[in-house]
PDB file of C-alpha atoms in Angstrom:
ATOM      1  CA  UNK A1392       2.258  24.934 -44.461  1.00 88.00           C
ATOM      2  CA  UNK A1393       0.218  27.462 -46.440  1.00 92.00           C
ATOM      3  CA  UNK A1394      -1.298  28.507 -42.902  1.00 93.00           C
ATOM      4  CA  UNK A1395       2.389  28.509 -41.267  1.00 94.00           C
ATOM      5  CA  UNK A1396       4.304  30.380 -43.614  1.00 95.00           C
ATOM      6  CA  UNK A1397       2.082  32.840 -43.511  1.00 95.00           C
ATOM      7  CA  UNK A1398       2.265  32.923 -39.493  1.00 96.00           C
ATOM      8  CA  UNK A1399       5.990  33.595 -40.389  1.00 95.00           C
ATOM      9  CA  UNK A1400       5.675  36.076 -42.839  1.00 95.00           C
ATOM     10  CA  UNK A1401       3.448  38.477 -39.996  1.00 94.00           C
ATOM     11  CA  UNK A1402       6.034  37.340 -37.020  1.00 95.00           C
ATOM     12  CA  UNK A1403       8.357  40.152 -39.459  1.00 94.00           C
ATOM     13  CA  UNK A1404       5.664  42.785 -39.098  1.00 93.00           C
ATOM     14  CA  UNK A1405       3.948  44.535 -35.451  1.00 92.00           C
ATOM     15  CA  UNK A1406       0.499  43.530 -37.411  1.00 94.00           C
ATOM     16  CA  UNK A1407      -2.741  42.347 -35.641  1.00 96.00           C
ATOM     17  CA  UNK A1408      -3.372  38.701 -35.917  1.00 97.00           C
ATOM     18  CA  UNK A1409      -7.459  37.059 -35.939  1.00 98.00           C
ATOM     19  CA  UNK A1410      -6.866  33.846 -35.481  1.00 98.00           C
ATOM     20  CA  UNK A1411     -10.113  31.747 -36.854  1.00 97.00           C
ATOM     21  CA  UNK A1412     -10.445  28.118 -35.693  1.00 96.00           C
ATOM     22  CA  UNK A1413     -12.280  25.175 -33.958  1.00 96.00           C
ATOM     23  CA  UNK A1414     -11.394  24.215 -30.419  1.00 94.00           C
ATOM     24  CA  UNK A1415      -8.691  22.295 -30.526  1.00 94.00           C
ATOM     25  CA  UNK A1416      -7.251  22.833 -33.667  1.00 95.00           C
ATOM     26  CA  UNK A1417      -3.617  25.017 -31.686  1.00 93.00           C
ATOM     27  CA  UNK A1418      -4.737  29.539 -31.828  1.00 96.00           C
ATOM     28  CA  UNK A1419      -2.969  29.202 -29.002  1.00 95.00           C
ATOM     29  CA  UNK A1420       0.703  27.392 -30.824  1.00 95.00           C
ATOM     30  CA  UNK A1421       0.086  29.221 -33.111  1.00 96.00           C
ATOM     31  CA  UNK A1422       0.211  32.646 -31.510  1.00 97.00           C
ATOM     32  CA  UNK A1423       2.976  31.679 -29.432  1.00 97.00           C
ATOM     33  CA  UNK A1424       5.377  30.994 -32.640  1.00 97.00           C
ATOM     34  CA  UNK A1425       4.175  34.131 -33.868  1.00 97.00           C
ATOM     35  CA  UNK A1426       5.866  35.449 -30.803  1.00 97.00           C
ATOM     36  CA  UNK A1427       8.565  33.820 -30.444  1.00 97.00           C
ATOM     37  CA  UNK A1428       9.822  34.932 -34.689  1.00 96.00           C
ATOM     38  CA  UNK A1429       8.906  38.852 -33.877  1.00 95.00           C
ATOM     39  CA  UNK A1430      10.648  41.206 -32.986  1.00 94.00           C
ATOM     40  CA  UNK A1431       8.781  41.717 -29.436  1.00 94.00           C
ATOM     41  CA  UNK A1432      10.059  37.735 -28.347  1.00 95.00           C
ATOM     42  CA  UNK A1433      12.098  39.550 -25.304  1.00 96.00           C
ATOM     43  CA  UNK A1434       9.311  41.083 -24.327  1.00 96.00           C
ATOM     44  CA  UNK A1435       5.916  38.674 -22.361  1.00 97.00           C
ATOM     45  CA  UNK A1436       3.595  36.501 -23.809  1.00 97.00           C
ATOM     46  CA  UNK A1437       0.548  37.249 -22.355  1.00 97.00           C
ATOM     47  CA  UNK A1438      -2.164  34.928 -22.810  1.00 96.00           C
ATOM     48  CA  UNK A1439      -5.895  36.348 -22.001  1.00 95.00           C
ATOM     49  CA  UNK A1440      -9.228  33.625 -22.299  1.00 95.00           C
ATOM     50  CA  UNK A1441     -11.558  36.741 -22.354  1.00 94.00           C
ATOM     51  CA  UNK A1442     -14.557  33.693 -21.552  1.00 93.00           C
ATOM     52  CA  UNK A1443     -12.956  32.803 -18.313  1.00 93.00           C
ATOM     53  CA  UNK A1444     -13.222  36.279 -16.894  1.00 92.00           C
ATOM     54  CA  UNK A1445     -16.840  36.939 -14.961  1.00 89.00           C
ATOM     55  CA  UNK A1446     -18.349  39.490 -16.863  1.00 86.00           C
ATOM     56  CA  UNK A1447     -17.716  42.686 -14.427  1.00 83.00           C
ATOM     57  CA  UNK A1448     -14.541  41.065 -13.946  1.00 88.00           C
ATOM     58  CA  UNK A1449     -13.008  42.362 -16.740  1.00 91.00           C
ATOM     59  CA  UNK A1450     -12.755  45.739 -17.300  1.00 90.00           C
ATOM     60  CA  UNK A1451      -9.781  45.506 -14.563  1.00 89.00           C
ATOM     61  CA  UNK A1452      -8.267  42.402 -15.079  1.00 91.00           C
ATOM     62  CA  UNK A1453      -7.479  43.825 -18.759  1.00 93.00           C
ATOM     63  CA  UNK A1454      -6.523  48.021 -17.963  1.00 92.00           C
ATOM     64  CA  UNK A1455      -6.260  47.028 -14.165  1.00 89.00           C
ATOM     65  CA  UNK A1456      -7.324  50.300 -10.620  1.00 87.00           C
ATOM     66  CA  UNK A1457      -5.678  51.609  -8.451  1.00 82.00           C
ATOM     67  CA  UNK A1458      -5.731  51.385  -5.073  1.00 75.00           C
ATOM     68  CA  UNK A1459      -9.793  51.950  -3.493  1.00 63.00           C
ATOM     69  CA  UNK A1460     -11.473  52.345  -7.287  1.00 62.00           C
ATOM     70  CA  UNK A1461     -14.513  50.349  -5.875  1.00 65.00           C
ATOM     71  CA  UNK A1462     -14.924  48.065  -2.788  1.00 58.00           C
ATOM     72  CA  UNK A1463     -12.617  45.242  -2.885  1.00 60.00           C
ATOM     73  CA  UNK A1464     -10.223  46.912  -4.616  1.00 59.00           C
ATOM     74  CA  UNK A1465      -6.227  45.894  -4.099  1.00 65.00           C
ATOM     75  CA  UNK A1466      -5.122  48.319  -1.292  1.00 68.00           C
ATOM     76  CA  UNK A1467      -1.951  48.848  -3.918  1.00 71.00           C
ATOM     77  CA  UNK A1468      -4.102  48.994  -6.789  1.00 82.00           C
ATOM     78  CA  UNK A1469      -3.728  46.036 -10.078  1.00 86.00           C
ATOM     79  CA  UNK A1470      -1.507  46.104 -13.159  1.00 88.00           C
ATOM     80  CA  UNK A1471      -3.334  44.925 -15.948  1.00 91.00           C
ATOM     81  CA  UNK A1472      -3.106  43.126 -18.338  1.00 94.00           C
ATOM     82  CA  UNK A1473      -2.813  44.682 -21.621  1.00 94.00           C
ATOM     83  CA  UNK A1474      -0.754  47.044 -19.251  1.00 93.00           C
ATOM     84  CA  UNK A1475       1.814  43.809 -18.565  1.00 94.00           C
ATOM     85  CA  UNK A1476       1.719  43.080 -21.807  1.00 95.00           C
ATOM     86  CA  UNK A1477       4.483  46.336 -21.934  1.00 93.00           C
ATOM     87  CA  UNK A1478       7.191  45.348 -25.258  1.00 94.00           C
ATOM     88  CA  UNK A1479       6.054  42.291 -25.890  1.00 96.00           C
ATOM     89  CA  UNK A1480       1.614  40.216 -27.111  1.00 97.00           C
ATOM     90  CA  UNK A1481      -1.173  40.254 -25.237  1.00 97.00           C
ATOM     91  CA  UNK A1482      -3.008  36.945 -27.168  1.00 98.00           C
ATOM     92  CA  UNK A1483      -6.614  37.286 -26.907  1.00 97.00           C
ATOM     93  CA  UNK A1484      -8.315  34.234 -26.797  1.00 97.00           C
ATOM     94  CA  UNK A1485     -12.075  33.767 -27.497  1.00 96.00           C
ATOM     95  CA  UNK A1486     -12.798  37.040 -27.776  1.00 97.00           C
ATOM     96  CA  UNK A1487     -15.852  36.990 -29.115  1.00 96.00           C
ATOM     97  CA  UNK A1488     -16.744  36.766 -25.848  1.00 95.00           C
ATOM     98  CA  UNK A1489     -16.189  39.495 -25.040  1.00 95.00           C
ATOM     99  CA  UNK A1490     -19.834  42.128 -24.099  1.00 94.00           C
ATOM    100  CA  UNK A1491     -19.843  44.807 -26.285  1.00 95.00           C
ATOM    101  CA  UNK A1492     -19.677  47.466 -24.053  1.00 93.00           C
ATOM    102  CA  UNK A1493     -16.059  46.005 -22.924  1.00 94.00           C
ATOM    103  CA  UNK A1494     -15.446  45.457 -26.968  1.00 96.00           C
ATOM    104  CA  UNK A1495     -15.769  49.548 -27.346  1.00 95.00           C
ATOM    105  CA  UNK A1496     -13.048  49.815 -24.344  1.00 93.00           C
ATOM    106  CA  UNK A1497     -11.219  47.633 -25.905  1.00 95.00           C
ATOM    107  CA  UNK A1498     -11.473  49.689 -29.603  1.00 95.00           C
ATOM    108  CA  UNK A1499     -10.643  52.791 -28.626  1.00 93.00           C
ATOM    109  CA  UNK A1500      -7.324  51.489 -25.613  1.00 93.00           C
ATOM    110  CA  UNK A1501      -5.789  50.196 -29.724  1.00 93.00           C
ATOM    111  CA  UNK A1502      -6.817  53.234 -31.307  1.00 93.00           C
ATOM    112  CA  UNK A1503      -5.190  55.337 -29.103  1.00 92.00           C
ATOM    113  CA  UNK A1504      -2.567  52.361 -27.777  1.00 92.00           C
ATOM    114  CA  UNK A1505      -2.993  53.835 -23.677  1.00 92.00           C
ATOM    115  CA  UNK A1506      -5.344  52.937 -21.377  1.00 90.00           C
ATOM    116  CA  UNK A1507      -7.248  54.797 -18.933  1.00 88.00           C
ATOM    117  CA  UNK A1508      -6.578  52.611 -15.793  1.00 88.00           C
ATOM    118  CA  UNK A1509     -10.217  52.098 -13.191  1.00 87.00           C
ATOM    119  CA  UNK A1510     -10.467  54.658  -9.984  1.00 85.00           C
ATOM    120  CA  UNK A1511      -7.582  55.813 -12.756  1.00 84.00           C
ATOM    121  CA  UNK A1512      -6.900  59.878 -14.606  1.00 82.00           C
ATOM    122  CA  UNK A1513      -5.018  59.742 -16.401  1.00 89.00           C
ATOM    123  CA  UNK A1514      -3.918  57.661 -19.409  1.00 90.00           C
ATOM    124  CA  UNK A1515      -1.182  55.350 -19.116  1.00 90.00           C
ATOM    125  CA  UNK A1516       0.414  54.349 -22.963  1.00 91.00           C
ATOM    126  CA  UNK A1517       1.352  50.705 -23.965  1.00 91.00           C
ATOM    127  CA  UNK A1518       3.110  49.019 -26.746  1.00 91.00           C
ATOM    128  CA  UNK A1519       1.883  46.268 -27.513  1.00 95.00           C
ATOM    129  CA  UNK A1520       1.731  43.786 -30.624  1.00 96.00           C
ATOM    130  CA  UNK A1521      -2.063  42.091 -30.062  1.00 97.00           C
ATOM    131  CA  UNK A1522      -3.050  38.617 -31.709  1.00 98.00           C
ATOM    132  CA  UNK A1523      -6.674  37.559 -30.998  1.00 98.00           C
ATOM    133  CA  UNK A1524      -8.090  34.677 -31.037  1.00 98.00           C
ATOM    134  CA  UNK A1525     -12.003  32.875 -32.494  1.00 97.00           C
ATOM    135  CA  UNK A1526     -13.438  30.280 -31.992  1.00 96.00           C
ATOM    136  CA  UNK A1527     -17.021  31.330 -33.349  1.00 95.00           C
ATOM    137  CA  UNK A1528     -17.971  33.355 -37.177  1.00 95.00           C
ATOM    138  CA  UNK A1529     -16.697  36.831 -36.010  1.00 96.00           C
ATOM    139  CA  UNK A1530     -18.615  38.322 -39.522  1.00 96.00           C
ATOM    140  CA  UNK A1531     -22.114  36.643 -37.795  1.00 96.00           C
ATOM    141  CA  UNK A1532     -21.366  37.883 -34.555  1.00 96.00           C
ATOM    142  CA  UNK A1533     -21.944  40.990 -36.094  1.00 97.00           C
ATOM    143  CA  UNK A1534     -24.321  40.555 -38.042  1.00 97.00           C
ATOM    144  CA  UNK A1535     -26.281  40.400 -35.423  1.00 96.00           C
ATOM    145  CA  UNK A1536     -25.333  42.420 -33.413  1.00 96.00           C
ATOM    146  CA  UNK A1537     -23.216  40.649 -30.629  1.00 96.00           C
ATOM    147  CA  UNK A1538     -19.494  41.486 -32.484  1.00 97.00           C
ATOM    148  CA  UNK A1539     -18.249  45.272 -33.103  1.00 97.00           C
ATOM    149  CA  UNK A1540     -17.419  45.581 -37.184  1.00 97.00           C
ATOM    150  CA  UNK A1541     -14.790  48.160 -35.624  1.00 96.00           C
ATOM    151  CA  UNK A1542     -13.481  46.566 -33.345  1.00 97.00           C
ATOM    152  CA  UNK A1543     -13.148  43.534 -36.429  1.00 98.00           C
ATOM    153  CA  UNK A1544     -11.513  45.386 -38.068  1.00 96.00           C
ATOM    154  CA  UNK A1545      -9.591  46.810 -36.027  1.00 96.00           C
ATOM    155  CA  UNK A1546      -8.129  42.954 -35.105  1.00 97.00           C
ATOM    156  CA  UNK A1547      -8.558  41.230 -38.024  1.00 96.00           C
ATOM    157  CA  UNK A1548      -5.322  42.489 -40.674  1.00 96.00           C
ATOM    158  CA  UNK A1549      -3.689  39.615 -40.998  1.00 95.00           C
ATOM    159  CA  UNK A1550      -6.602  36.685 -40.467  1.00 96.00           C
ATOM    160  CA  UNK A1551      -4.754  32.636 -40.092  1.00 97.00           C
ATOM    161  CA  UNK A1552      -7.882  30.492 -40.344  1.00 96.00           C
ATOM    162  CA  UNK A1553      -6.961  27.069 -38.527  1.00 96.00           C
ATOM    163  CA  UNK A1554      -7.743  24.364 -40.368  1.00 95.00           C
ATOM    164  CA  UNK A1555      -9.891  21.646 -38.786  1.00 96.00           C
ATOM    165  CA  UNK A1556      -7.570  18.030 -37.903  1.00 96.00           C
ATOM    166  CA  UNK A1557     -10.698  16.403 -39.992  1.00 94.00           C
ATOM    167  CA  UNK A1558      -9.730  18.889 -42.968  1.00 94.00           C
ATOM    168  CA  UNK A1559      -6.293  17.726 -42.237  1.00 93.00           C
ATOM    169  CA  UNK A1560      -6.497  13.234 -41.961  1.00 94.00           C
ATOM    170  CA  UNK A1561      -3.561  13.565 -43.488  1.00 93.00           C
ATOM    171  CA  UNK A1562      -1.495  14.583 -41.270  1.00 94.00           C
ATOM    172  CA  UNK A1563      -3.591  12.519 -38.154  1.00 96.00           C
ATOM    173  CA  UNK A1564      -0.610   9.413 -38.450  1.00 96.00           C
ATOM    174  CA  UNK A1565       2.135  11.796 -38.200  1.00 95.00           C
ATOM    175  CA  UNK A1566       0.214  13.429 -35.664  1.00 96.00           C
ATOM    176  CA  UNK A1567      -0.509  10.396 -33.747  1.00 96.00           C
ATOM    177  CA  UNK A1568       2.636   9.042 -34.425  1.00 95.00           C
ATOM    178  CA  UNK A1569       4.261  12.352 -32.343  1.00 96.00           C
ATOM    179  CA  UNK A1570       2.525  12.709 -28.792  1.00 96.00           C
ATOM    180  CA  UNK A1571       2.355   8.806 -28.161  1.00 95.00           C
ATOM    181  CA  UNK A1572       6.115   8.793 -28.579  1.00 96.00           C
ATOM    182  CA  UNK A1573       6.884  12.664 -26.165  1.00 95.00           C
ATOM    183  CA  UNK A1574       4.234  10.189 -23.661  1.00 95.00           C
ATOM    184  CA  UNK A1575       5.810   7.439 -23.910  1.00 95.00           C
ATOM    185  CA  UNK A1576       8.671   9.895 -22.559  1.00 95.00           C
ATOM    186  CA  UNK A1577       7.122  11.462 -20.361  1.00 95.00           C
ATOM    187  CA  UNK A1578       5.748   7.797 -18.838  1.00 94.00           C
ATOM    188  CA  UNK A1579       9.970   6.167 -18.706  1.00 95.00           C
ATOM    189  CA  UNK A1580       8.361   4.122 -21.591  1.00 94.00           C
ATOM    190  CA  UNK A1581       9.088   2.856 -24.701  1.00 93.00           C
ATOM    191  CA  UNK A1582       6.691   3.954 -26.787  1.00 88.00           C
ATOM    192  CA  UNK A1583       4.196   2.232 -29.227  1.00 89.00           C
ATOM    193  CA  UNK A1584       4.145   1.142 -32.726  1.00 91.00           C
ATOM    194  CA  UNK A1585       0.513   2.138 -34.473  1.00 95.00           C
ATOM    195  CA  UNK A1586      -0.361  -1.172 -37.632  1.00 96.00           C
ATOM    196  CA  UNK A1587      -2.492   0.041 -40.397  1.00 95.00           C
ATOM    197  CA  UNK A1588      -5.919  -0.619 -39.392  1.00 97.00           C
ATOM    198  CA  UNK A1589      -4.977   1.421 -36.749  1.00 96.00           C
ATOM    199  CA  UNK A1590      -4.068   4.394 -38.469  1.00 95.00           C
ATOM    200  CA  UNK A1591      -7.181   4.085 -40.366  1.00 95.00           C
ATOM    201  CA  UNK A1592      -9.984   4.173 -37.647  1.00 96.00           C
ATOM    202  CA  UNK A1593      -7.662   6.773 -36.448  1.00 96.00           C
ATOM    203  CA  UNK A1594      -8.510   8.638 -39.541  1.00 95.00           C
ATOM    204  CA  UNK A1595     -11.934   7.973 -39.748  1.00 94.00           C
ATOM    205  CA  UNK A1596     -12.729  10.062 -37.496  1.00 96.00           C
ATOM    206  CA  UNK A1597     -14.401  12.965 -37.176  1.00 95.00           C
ATOM    207  CA  UNK A1598     -11.972  14.566 -34.605  1.00 96.00           C
ATOM    208  CA  UNK A1599     -14.671  17.861 -33.053  1.00 96.00           C
ATOM    209  CA  UNK A1600     -11.666  17.737 -30.389  1.00 95.00           C
ATOM    210  CA  UNK A1601      -9.366  18.613 -32.698  1.00 97.00           C
ATOM    211  CA  UNK A1602      -5.786  17.502 -32.128  1.00 95.00           C
ATOM    212  CA  UNK A1603      -6.351  18.699 -28.358  1.00 94.00           C
ATOM    213  CA  UNK A1604      -8.384  15.893 -28.679  1.00 96.00           C
ATOM    214  CA  UNK A1605      -6.488  13.655 -30.786  1.00 96.00           C
ATOM    215  CA  UNK A1606      -2.922  14.484 -27.526  1.00 95.00           C
ATOM    216  CA  UNK A1607      -5.723  12.695 -25.374  1.00 93.00           C
ATOM    217  CA  UNK A1608      -6.620   9.901 -26.879  1.00 91.00           C
TER     218      UNK A1608
END
């Protein structure tokens, strides 16, 4: 509840947000909720998984490129995700996966609030709210030389830490009933009910996959 309250207050500002938590704790759900409650809610919400983009394509995916910028480039060029999110929110999931050279370019883009497409000479201004997420401890990553300290401080204006499911086991019955009800509705079935013994089994599990694992279960 404290984190939800913080997210609500965060939504009333244009400041950047850094969501930290294990996989499956609902970071993208929080990011989408912050966007929906913000002043840019009518703008686009563009989500980018930094870990899913091949290393040599990250810059073109984020910043875009002009036609003929490199072999295999589209004839008319391509608008990057940062420009697509103009007037809205760019959600950088697994931001810890960005290579160091891309971190430097992202830092400059955030400082100037403008990007330069690959193969272009003129900068393009981008008015976009940034929400980043990570399942890693970025302070440790900084100490190991894997993440830029200056970028961390650019992103970590409003830190929101997502608790793991095993840290809030009292929520498990509520979530289980919610997911069971939704699944029943989707399949046209009568919702299942949980015995006390079944709920105890659910509460005693460690849930390494967190809420996503509970939903699948």
